[in-house]
mmCIF file of N, CA and C in Angstrom:
data_model
loop_
_atom_site.group_PDB
_atom_site.id
_atom_site.type_symbol
_atom_site.label_atom_id
_atom_site.label_comp_id
_atom_site.label_asym_id
_atom_site.label_seq_id
_atom_site.Cartn_x
_atom_site.Cartn_y
_atom_site.Cartn_z
ATOM 1 N N UNK A 1 124.972 92.242 112.449
ATOM 2 C CA UNK A 1 123.972 93.277 113.184
ATOM 3 C C UNK A 1 124.299 95.029 112.963
ATOM 4 N N UNK A 2 123.723 95.328 113.001
ATOM 5 C CA UNK A 2 123.261 96.771 112.958
ATOM 6 C C UNK A 2 123.177 97.538 113.561
ATOM 7 N N UNK A 3 123.283 96.269 114.739
ATOM 8 C CA UNK A 3 122.762 97.103 115.924
ATOM 9 C C UNK A 3 124.086 97.729 116.753
ATOM 10 N N UNK A 4 124.064 98.808 117.556
ATOM 11 C CA UNK A 4 125.286 99.987 118.019
ATOM 12 C C UNK A 4 124.210 100.140 119.508
ATOM 13 N N UNK A 5 125.117 100.624 120.528
ATOM 14 C CA UNK A 5 124.449 100.803 121.628
ATOM 15 C C UNK A 5 125.388 101.942 121.457
ATOM 16 N N UNK A 6 124.328 103.049 121.132
ATOM 17 C CA UNK A 6 124.201 104.908 121.856
ATOM 18 C C UNK A 6 124.329 105.328 123.207
ATOM 19 N N UNK A 7 125.508 105.755 123.663
ATOM 20 C CA UNK A 7 125.904 106.350 124.995
ATOM 21 C C UNK A 7 125.241 107.608 125.254
ATOM 22 N N UNK A 8 124.052 108.273 125.662
ATOM 23 C CA UNK A 8 123.591 109.888 125.378
ATOM 24 C C UNK A 8 122.370 109.795 127.191
ATOM 25 N N UNK A 9 122.464 111.251 127.577
ATOM 26 C CA UNK A 9 121.921 111.735 128.181
ATOM 27 C C UNK A 9 119.711 111.228 128.036
ATOM 28 N N UNK A 10 119.561 110.211 129.140
ATOM 29 C CA UNK A 10 117.969 110.574 128.787
ATOM 30 C C UNK A 10 117.384 112.070 128.850
ATOM 31 N N UNK A 11 116.189 112.137 128.421
ATOM 32 C CA UNK A 11 115.243 113.585 128.089
ATOM 33 C C UNK A 11 114.678 113.190 130.072
ATOM 34 N N UNK A 12 115.283 114.540 130.306
ATOM 35 C CA UNK A 12 115.110 114.798 131.963
ATOM 36 C C UNK A 12 113.350 115.449 132.329
ATOM 37 N N UNK A 13 112.499 115.136 131.110
ATOM 38 C CA UNK A 13 111.341 115.113 131.548
ATOM 39 C C UNK A 13 110.688 114.143 131.014
ATOM 40 N N UNK A 14 111.373 113.055 130.571
ATOM 41 C CA UNK A 14 111.001 111.705 130.773
ATOM 42 C C UNK A 14 111.844 110.667 131.762
ATOM 43 N N UNK A 15 112.164 110.967 132.625
ATOM 44 C CA UNK A 15 113.127 109.768 133.128
ATOM 45 C C UNK A 15 113.072 108.265 133.247
ATOM 46 N N UNK A 16 111.805 108.099 133.362
ATOM 47 C CA UNK A 16 111.005 106.711 133.731
ATOM 48 C C UNK A 16 110.562 105.844 132.406
ATOM 49 N N UNK A 17 110.452 106.821 131.211
ATOM 50 C CA UNK A 17 110.408 106.360 129.968
ATOM 51 C C UNK A 17 111.092 105.639 129.296
ATOM 52 N N UNK A 18 110.970 104.361 128.383
ATOM 53 C CA UNK A 18 112.575 104.047 127.421
ATOM 54 C C UNK A 18 112.767 105.177 126.782
ATOM 55 N N UNK A 19 113.980 105.303 126.150
ATOM 56 C CA UNK A 19 114.230 106.172 125.232
ATOM 57 C C UNK A 19 114.960 105.352 123.981
ATOM 58 N N UNK A 20 115.194 105.550 122.852
ATOM 59 C CA UNK A 20 115.792 104.648 121.905
ATOM 60 C C UNK A 20 116.696 105.647 120.873
ATOM 61 N N UNK A 21 117.863 105.226 119.591
ATOM 62 C CA UNK A 21 118.013 106.124 119.262
ATOM 63 C C UNK A 21 117.943 105.675 117.926
ATOM 64 N N UNK A 22 116.909 106.642 116.559
ATOM 65 C CA UNK A 22 117.090 105.872 115.515
ATOM 66 C C UNK A 22 117.600 106.635 114.652
ATOM 67 N N UNK A 23 118.264 105.598 113.443
ATOM 68 C CA UNK A 23 119.134 105.760 112.413
ATOM 69 C C UNK A 23 118.639 106.828 111.656
ATOM 70 N N UNK A 24 119.513 107.611 111.332
ATOM 71 C CA UNK A 24 118.776 109.140 110.550
ATOM 72 C C UNK A 24 119.461 108.881 108.431
ATOM 73 N N UNK A 25 118.523 108.634 107.573
ATOM 74 C CA UNK A 25 119.007 108.343 106.864
ATOM 75 C C UNK A 25 118.783 109.043 105.817
ATOM 76 N N UNK A 26 118.172 110.217 105.400
ATOM 77 C CA UNK A 26 117.856 111.080 104.474
ATOM 78 C C UNK A 26 118.120 112.529 105.201
ATOM 79 N N UNK A 27 118.253 113.795 104.711
ATOM 80 C CA UNK A 27 118.384 114.781 104.861
ATOM 81 C C UNK A 27 116.347 115.930 105.036
ATOM 82 N N UNK A 28 115.474 115.208 105.084
ATOM 83 C CA UNK A 28 114.485 115.697 105.442
ATOM 84 C C UNK A 28 113.973 116.138 106.215
ATOM 85 N N UNK A 29 114.985 116.073 107.371
ATOM 86 C CA UNK A 29 114.681 117.706 108.510
ATOM 87 C C UNK A 29 116.152 118.404 108.157
ATOM 88 N N UNK A 30 117.211 118.589 107.582
ATOM 89 C CA UNK A 30 118.169 119.042 107.673
ATOM 90 C C UNK A 30 117.923 120.099 108.258
ATOM 91 N N UNK A 31 117.125 121.651 107.997
ATOM 92 C CA UNK A 31 117.055 122.891 108.413
ATOM 93 C C UNK A 31 116.652 122.974 110.057
ATOM 94 N N UNK A 32 116.349 121.855 110.630
ATOM 95 C CA UNK A 32 116.319 121.130 112.141
ATOM 96 C C UNK A 32 117.996 121.216 112.643
ATOM 97 N N UNK A 33 118.208 120.575 111.450
ATOM 98 C CA UNK A 33 119.954 120.185 112.332
ATOM 99 C C UNK A 33 119.765 118.879 111.990
ATOM 100 N N UNK A 34 118.872 118.069 111.722
ATOM 101 C CA UNK A 34 118.971 116.559 111.575
ATOM 102 C C UNK A 34 119.378 116.232 110.394
ATOM 103 N N UNK A 35 120.320 115.405 110.696
ATOM 104 C CA UNK A 35 121.240 114.985 108.967
ATOM 105 C C UNK A 35 121.457 113.717 108.953
ATOM 106 N N UNK A 36 121.451 112.939 107.127
ATOM 107 C CA UNK A 36 122.380 112.235 107.263
ATOM 108 C C UNK A 36 123.380 111.479 108.024
ATOM 109 N N UNK A 37 123.050 110.445 108.565
ATOM 110 C CA UNK A 37 124.432 109.617 109.804
ATOM 111 C C UNK A 37 124.694 110.091 110.996
ATOM 112 N N UNK A 38 123.530 110.816 111.164
ATOM 113 C CA UNK A 38 122.923 111.081 112.737
ATOM 114 C C UNK A 38 122.146 109.740 113.578
ATOM 115 N N UNK A 39 122.272 110.315 114.608
ATOM 116 C CA UNK A 39 121.355 109.044 115.452
ATOM 117 C C UNK A 39 120.493 110.009 116.386
ATOM 118 N N UNK A 40 119.203 110.072 116.041
ATOM 119 C CA UNK A 40 118.160 110.857 116.456
ATOM 120 C C UNK A 40 117.295 110.102 117.823
ATOM 121 N N UNK A 41 117.361 111.042 119.087
ATOM 122 C CA UNK A 41 117.346 110.879 120.550
ATOM 123 C C UNK A 41 116.273 110.840 120.471
ATOM 124 N N UNK A 42 115.264 109.493 121.071
ATOM 125 C CA UNK A 42 113.981 109.892 121.064
ATOM 126 C C UNK A 42 113.503 109.044 122.237
ATOM 127 N N UNK A 43 112.262 109.694 123.082
ATOM 128 C CA UNK A 43 111.490 109.400 124.156
ATOM 129 C C UNK A 43 110.259 108.131 123.547
ATOM 130 N N UNK A 44 110.847 107.023 123.293
ATOM 131 C CA UNK A 44 109.365 106.335 123.360
ATOM 132 C C UNK A 44 107.837 106.445 123.703
ATOM 133 N N UNK A 45 107.342 106.760 122.927
ATOM 134 C CA UNK A 45 105.867 107.598 122.603
ATOM 135 C C UNK A 45 104.483 106.798 123.940
ATOM 136 N N UNK A 46 104.905 105.464 123.703
ATOM 137 C CA UNK A 46 103.822 104.765 123.963
ATOM 138 C C UNK A 46 103.998 104.458 125.907
ATOM 139 N N UNK A 47 105.284 104.179 126.596
ATOM 140 C CA UNK A 47 105.593 104.689 127.781
ATOM 141 C C UNK A 47 105.774 105.767 128.506
ATOM 142 N N UNK A 48 105.670 106.829 127.503
ATOM 143 C CA UNK A 48 105.927 107.940 128.450
ATOM 144 C C UNK A 48 104.318 108.740 127.996
ATOM 145 N N UNK A 49 103.130 107.978 127.448
ATOM 146 C CA UNK A 49 101.698 108.337 127.443
ATOM 147 C C UNK A 49 101.474 109.727 126.763
ATOM 148 N N UNK A 50 102.773 109.659 125.953
ATOM 149 C CA UNK A 50 102.465 111.252 125.052
ATOM 150 C C UNK A 50 101.547 111.547 123.716
ATOM 151 N N UNK A 51 101.081 112.805 123.658
ATOM 152 C CA UNK A 51 100.077 112.888 122.560
ATOM 153 C C UNK A 51 101.582 113.823 121.707
ATOM 154 N N UNK A 52 100.499 113.731 120.190
ATOM 155 C CA UNK A 52 101.059 114.995 119.088
ATOM 156 C C UNK A 52 101.144 115.768 119.022
ATOM 157 N N UNK A 53 102.010 116.770 119.355
ATOM 158 C CA UNK A 53 101.716 118.336 119.402
ATOM 159 C C UNK A 53 102.226 119.038 118.567
ATOM 160 N N UNK A 54 101.784 120.251 118.169
ATOM 161 C CA UNK A 54 102.132 120.823 116.854
ATOM 162 C C UNK A 54 103.853 121.872 116.948
ATOM 163 N N UNK A 55 104.519 121.520 115.983
ATOM 164 C CA UNK A 55 105.724 122.019 116.165
ATOM 165 C C UNK A 55 106.605 121.124 116.622
ATOM 166 N N UNK A 56 106.267 120.257 117.005
ATOM 167 C CA UNK A 56 107.384 118.826 118.114
ATOM 168 C C UNK A 56 107.999 117.634 116.763
ATOM 169 N N UNK A 57 109.469 117.690 116.493
ATOM 170 C CA UNK A 57 109.669 116.330 116.038
ATOM 171 C C UNK A 57 109.471 115.212 116.467
ATOM 172 N N UNK A 58 108.887 114.575 115.766
ATOM 173 C CA UNK A 58 109.073 112.195 116.263
ATOM 174 C C UNK A 58 109.449 112.048 114.736
ATOM 175 N N UNK A 59 109.537 110.428 115.472
ATOM 176 C CA UNK A 59 109.779 109.370 114.779
ATOM 177 C C UNK A 59 108.655 108.790 114.396
ATOM 178 N N UNK A 60 108.183 108.441 112.986
ATOM 179 C CA UNK A 60 106.825 107.330 112.854
ATOM 180 C C UNK A 60 107.995 106.431 111.912
ATOM 181 N N UNK A 61 106.969 105.044 112.327
ATOM 182 C CA UNK A 61 107.261 104.194 111.269
ATOM 183 C C UNK A 61 106.060 104.265 110.998
ATOM 184 N N UNK A 62 106.801 103.630 109.542
ATOM 185 C CA UNK A 62 105.546 103.548 107.765
ATOM 186 C C UNK A 62 105.834 101.784 107.987
ATOM 187 N N UNK A 63 104.800 101.542 106.943
ATOM 188 C CA UNK A 63 104.767 100.224 106.717
ATOM 189 C C UNK A 63 104.146 100.044 105.311
ATOM 190 N N UNK A 64 104.117 100.069 104.356
ATOM 191 C CA UNK A 64 103.723 99.938 103.126
ATOM 192 C C UNK A 64 102.863 98.949 102.251
ATOM 193 N N UNK A 65 103.390 97.590 103.690
ATOM 194 C CA UNK A 65 103.109 96.345 102.577
ATOM 195 C C UNK A 65 102.471 95.582 104.334
ATOM 196 N N UNK A 66 101.346 95.742 104.625
ATOM 197 C CA UNK A 66 100.680 95.347 105.431
ATOM 198 C C UNK A 66 101.709 94.939 107.005
ATOM 199 N N UNK A 67 103.016 95.498 107.096
ATOM 200 C CA UNK A 67 103.654 95.090 108.135
ATOM 201 C C UNK A 67 104.918 94.661 107.834
ATOM 202 N N UNK A 68 104.888 94.102 106.505
ATOM 203 C CA UNK A 68 106.594 93.199 106.266
ATOM 204 C C UNK A 68 107.162 93.663 106.593
ATOM 205 N N UNK A 69 107.965 94.976 106.258
ATOM 206 C CA UNK A 69 108.994 96.095 106.317
ATOM 207 C C UNK A 69 108.583 97.513 107.058
ATOM 208 N N UNK A 70 108.742 98.137 107.492
ATOM 209 C CA UNK A 70 109.114 98.994 107.615
ATOM 210 C C UNK A 70 110.176 100.072 107.663
ATOM 211 N N UNK A 71 109.849 101.400 107.413
ATOM 212 C CA UNK A 71 110.863 102.184 107.833
ATOM 213 C C UNK A 71 110.258 103.387 109.082
ATOM 214 N N UNK A 72 111.579 103.892 109.755
ATOM 215 C CA UNK A 72 111.804 104.833 110.627
ATOM 216 C C UNK A 72 111.851 105.959 110.038
ATOM 217 N N UNK A 73 110.846 106.911 109.987
ATOM 218 C CA UNK A 73 111.139 108.569 109.227
ATOM 219 C C UNK A 73 111.095 109.422 110.811
ATOM 220 N N UNK A 74 111.660 110.817 110.120
ATOM 221 C CA UNK A 74 111.742 111.629 111.452
ATOM 222 C C UNK A 74 111.105 113.043 110.895
ATOM 223 N N UNK A 75 110.100 113.595 111.263
ATOM 224 C CA UNK A 75 109.315 114.374 110.771
ATOM 225 C C UNK A 75 108.597 115.261 112.023
ATOM 226 N N UNK A 76 108.821 116.741 111.213
ATOM 227 C CA UNK A 76 107.808 117.736 112.331
ATOM 228 C C UNK A 76 106.629 117.187 112.249
ATOM 229 N N UNK A 77 105.761 117.391 113.253
ATOM 230 C CA UNK A 77 104.362 117.500 113.697
ATOM 231 C C UNK A 77 103.530 118.649 113.410
ATOM 232 N N UNK A 78 102.423 118.575 112.902
ATOM 233 C CA UNK A 78 101.416 119.909 112.782
ATOM 234 C C UNK A 78 100.107 119.055 112.906
ATOM 235 N N UNK A 79 99.655 119.472 114.165
ATOM 236 C CA UNK A 79 98.009 118.678 114.874
ATOM 237 C C UNK A 79 96.910 119.605 114.570
ATOM 238 N N UNK A 80 96.302 119.185 113.908
ATOM 239 C CA UNK A 80 94.555 119.693 113.852
ATOM 240 C C UNK A 80 93.477 118.843 114.131
ATOM 241 N N UNK A 81 92.147 119.686 114.485
ATOM 242 C CA UNK A 81 91.459 118.861 115.074
ATOM 243 C C UNK A 81 91.200 117.474 113.830
ATOM 244 N N UNK A 82 91.368 117.551 112.923
ATOM 245 C CA UNK A 82 90.406 116.312 111.782
ATOM 246 C C UNK A 82 92.129 115.352 110.936
ATOM 247 N N UNK A 83 93.055 115.881 111.255
ATOM 248 C CA UNK A 83 94.474 115.577 111.245
ATOM 249 C C UNK A 83 95.515 115.033 111.470
ATOM 250 N N UNK A 84 96.914 114.988 111.403
ATOM 251 C CA UNK A 84 97.638 115.018 111.767
ATOM 252 C C UNK A 84 98.658 115.409 110.331
ATOM 253 N N UNK A 85 99.474 116.382 110.528
ATOM 254 C CA UNK A 85 100.564 116.592 108.554
ATOM 255 C C UNK A 85 101.875 116.130 109.797
ATOM 256 N N UNK A 86 102.655 115.172 109.199
ATOM 257 C CA UNK A 86 104.123 114.953 109.277
ATOM 258 C C UNK A 86 104.753 115.770 107.996
ATOM 259 N N UNK A 87 105.742 116.695 108.667
ATOM 260 C CA UNK A 87 105.986 117.395 107.375
ATOM 261 C C UNK A 87 107.665 117.418 107.673
ATOM 262 N N UNK A 88 108.438 116.988 106.709
ATOM 263 C CA UNK A 88 109.340 117.280 106.156
ATOM 264 C C UNK A 88 110.337 119.462 106.653
ATOM 265 N N UNK A 89 111.727 119.223 106.751
ATOM 266 C CA UNK A 89 111.859 120.558 107.189
ATOM 267 C C UNK A 89 113.334 120.662 106.728
ATOM 268 N N UNK A 90 113.415 120.405 105.041
ATOM 269 C CA UNK A 90 114.263 120.468 104.500
ATOM 270 C C UNK A 90 114.593 121.329 103.368
ATOM 271 N N UNK A 91 116.386 121.472 103.249
ATOM 272 C CA UNK A 91 116.235 122.632 102.232
ATOM 273 C C UNK A 91 116.583 122.281 100.363
ATOM 274 N N UNK A 92 115.881 120.868 100.722
ATOM 275 C CA UNK A 92 115.717 119.957 99.288
ATOM 276 C C UNK A 92 114.345 120.324 99.007
ATOM 277 N N UNK A 93 114.184 120.122 97.945
ATOM 278 C CA UNK A 93 112.918 119.364 97.633
ATOM 279 C C UNK A 93 112.456 117.819 97.461
ATOM 280 N N UNK A 94 110.914 117.623 97.205
ATOM 281 C CA UNK A 94 110.944 115.971 97.300
ATOM 282 C C UNK A 94 110.168 115.411 98.259
ATOM 283 N N UNK A 95 110.220 116.029 99.863
ATOM 284 C CA UNK A 95 109.716 115.658 100.681
ATOM 285 C C UNK A 95 109.039 115.729 100.458
ATOM 286 N N UNK A 96 107.193 114.931 100.794
ATOM 287 C CA UNK A 96 106.081 115.490 100.669
ATOM 288 C C UNK A 96 105.053 115.345 102.212
ATOM 289 N N UNK A 97 104.563 115.900 102.449
ATOM 290 C CA UNK A 97 103.621 115.463 103.662
ATOM 291 C C UNK A 97 102.799 114.730 103.967
ATOM 292 N N UNK A 98 103.064 114.106 104.663
ATOM 293 C CA UNK A 98 102.349 112.540 105.413
ATOM 294 C C UNK A 98 101.322 112.921 105.905
ATOM 295 N N UNK A 99 99.874 112.683 105.552
ATOM 296 C CA UNK A 99 98.679 113.394 106.389
ATOM 297 C C UNK A 99 98.038 111.844 106.620
ATOM 298 N N UNK A 100 97.788 111.976 108.544
ATOM 299 C CA UNK A 100 96.988 111.318 108.920
ATOM 300 C C UNK A 100 95.815 111.727 109.648
ATOM 301 N N UNK A 101 94.801 111.016 109.390
ATOM 302 C CA UNK A 101 93.344 111.687 109.579
ATOM 303 C C UNK A 101 93.176 110.826 111.215
ATOM 304 N N UNK A 102 92.374 111.822 112.017
ATOM 305 C CA UNK A 102 92.365 111.374 113.277
ATOM 306 C C UNK A 102 91.587 110.316 113.155
ATOM 307 N N UNK A 103 92.102 109.782 114.550
ATOM 308 C CA UNK A 103 91.870 108.619 114.744
ATOM 309 C C UNK A 103 92.053 107.054 113.743
ATOM 310 N N UNK A 104 92.650 107.678 112.588
ATOM 311 C CA UNK A 104 93.501 106.489 111.759
ATOM 312 C C UNK A 104 94.740 105.928 112.265
ATOM 313 N N UNK A 105 95.195 104.723 111.660
ATOM 314 C CA UNK A 105 96.512 104.038 111.437
ATOM 315 C C UNK A 105 97.062 104.362 110.431
ATOM 316 N N UNK A 106 96.642 105.146 109.114
ATOM 317 C CA UNK A 106 97.157 104.718 107.903
ATOM 318 C C UNK A 106 96.753 106.358 107.218
ATOM 319 N N UNK A 107 98.334 106.165 106.941
ATOM 320 C CA UNK A 107 98.075 107.624 106.275
ATOM 321 C C UNK A 107 97.885 107.968 104.588
ATOM 322 N N UNK A 108 98.077 109.326 104.273
ATOM 323 C CA UNK A 108 97.171 109.645 102.453
ATOM 324 C C UNK A 108 97.883 108.901 101.850
ATOM 325 N N UNK A 109 98.910 107.861 101.381
ATOM 326 C CA UNK A 109 99.556 106.901 100.775
ATOM 327 C C UNK A 109 99.370 105.655 100.930
ATOM 328 N N UNK A 110 98.517 105.352 101.836
ATOM 329 C CA UNK A 110 98.026 103.895 102.306
ATOM 330 C C UNK A 110 99.256 103.465 103.276
ATOM 331 N N UNK A 111 99.760 104.065 103.528
ATOM 332 C CA UNK A 111 100.979 103.804 104.410
ATOM 333 C C UNK A 111 100.087 103.326 105.904
ATOM 334 N N UNK A 112 100.693 102.212 106.525
ATOM 335 C CA UNK A 112 100.052 102.097 108.078
ATOM 336 C C UNK A 112 101.419 102.934 108.806
ATOM 337 N N UNK A 113 100.672 103.726 109.876
ATOM 338 C CA UNK A 113 101.562 104.875 110.463
ATOM 339 C C UNK A 113 101.283 104.921 112.229
ATOM 340 N N UNK A 114 102.508 105.077 112.850
ATOM 341 C CA UNK A 114 102.622 105.130 114.542
ATOM 342 C C UNK A 114 103.599 105.863 114.623
ATOM 343 N N UNK A 115 103.232 106.559 115.544
ATOM 344 C CA UNK A 115 104.364 107.649 115.775
ATOM 345 C C UNK A 115 104.881 106.671 117.307
ATOM 346 N N UNK A 116 106.259 106.643 117.032
ATOM 347 C CA UNK A 116 106.967 105.804 118.197
ATOM 348 C C UNK A 116 108.042 106.238 119.333
ATOM 349 N N UNK A 117 107.815 107.520 118.512
ATOM 350 C CA UNK A 117 109.417 108.580 119.427
ATOM 351 C C UNK A 117 108.952 110.286 119.372
ATOM 352 N N UNK A 118 109.381 110.566 120.785
ATOM 353 C CA UNK A 118 109.416 111.973 120.591
ATOM 354 C C UNK A 118 110.769 112.517 120.137
ATOM 355 N N UNK A 119 111.167 113.020 119.169
ATOM 356 C CA UNK A 119 112.878 113.557 119.227
ATOM 357 C C UNK A 119 113.493 114.672 120.184
ATOM 358 N N UNK A 120 113.917 113.965 120.985
ATOM 359 C CA UNK A 120 114.163 115.261 121.632
ATOM 360 C C UNK A 120 116.134 115.535 121.637
ATOM 361 N N UNK A 121 116.795 115.178 120.853
ATOM 362 C CA UNK A 121 117.739 115.617 120.449
ATOM 363 C C UNK A 121 118.463 114.854 119.061
ATOM 364 N N UNK A 122 119.955 114.842 118.901
ATOM 365 C CA UNK A 122 120.713 114.290 118.210
ATOM 366 C C UNK A 122 122.122 113.732 118.557
ATOM 367 N N UNK A 123 122.656 112.431 117.980
ATOM 368 C CA UNK A 123 123.879 112.532 118.088
ATOM 369 C C UNK A 123 124.781 112.354 116.498
ATOM 370 N N UNK A 124 125.939 112.768 116.581
ATOM 371 C CA UNK A 124 126.621 112.369 115.197
ATOM 372 C C UNK A 124 128.204 111.011 115.900
ATOM 373 N N UNK A 125 128.023 110.070 114.728
ATOM 374 C CA UNK A 125 129.116 109.088 115.734
ATOM 375 C C UNK A 125 130.039 109.332 114.757
ATOM 376 N N UNK A 126 131.338 109.505 114.955
ATOM 377 C CA UNK A 126 132.346 109.345 113.744
ATOM 378 C C UNK A 126 133.091 108.305 113.264
ATOM 379 N N UNK A 127 133.677 107.283 114.011
ATOM 380 C CA UNK A 127 134.107 106.207 114.415
ATOM 381 C C UNK A 127 133.282 104.844 115.211
#
């Protein structure tokens, strides 16, 4: 199993919410200091009763096959009245913006999407 225990401080703003760590497997957010091999420390979106805010970084679960498999990606959100855009902040090109219409659970690439966490920090483990 790939499960690991990560020891990190809980986010002080949400001490009673669930917390989790997401394995970062790309450099889509490297300009924000989040790089491949790190763990994004997250506050659980549902238990913290969060709403998406522009400029904050989130963990997003995406599935292209009706929920059989999924990926978790880290992106910065830009919230508008009619949509939310999840953008990479990378020094490399090729990471597109995912757009989700307000009230929808599907992005512009027909993937099911769910915002699952607010990223509040990162951790790098060497061994």
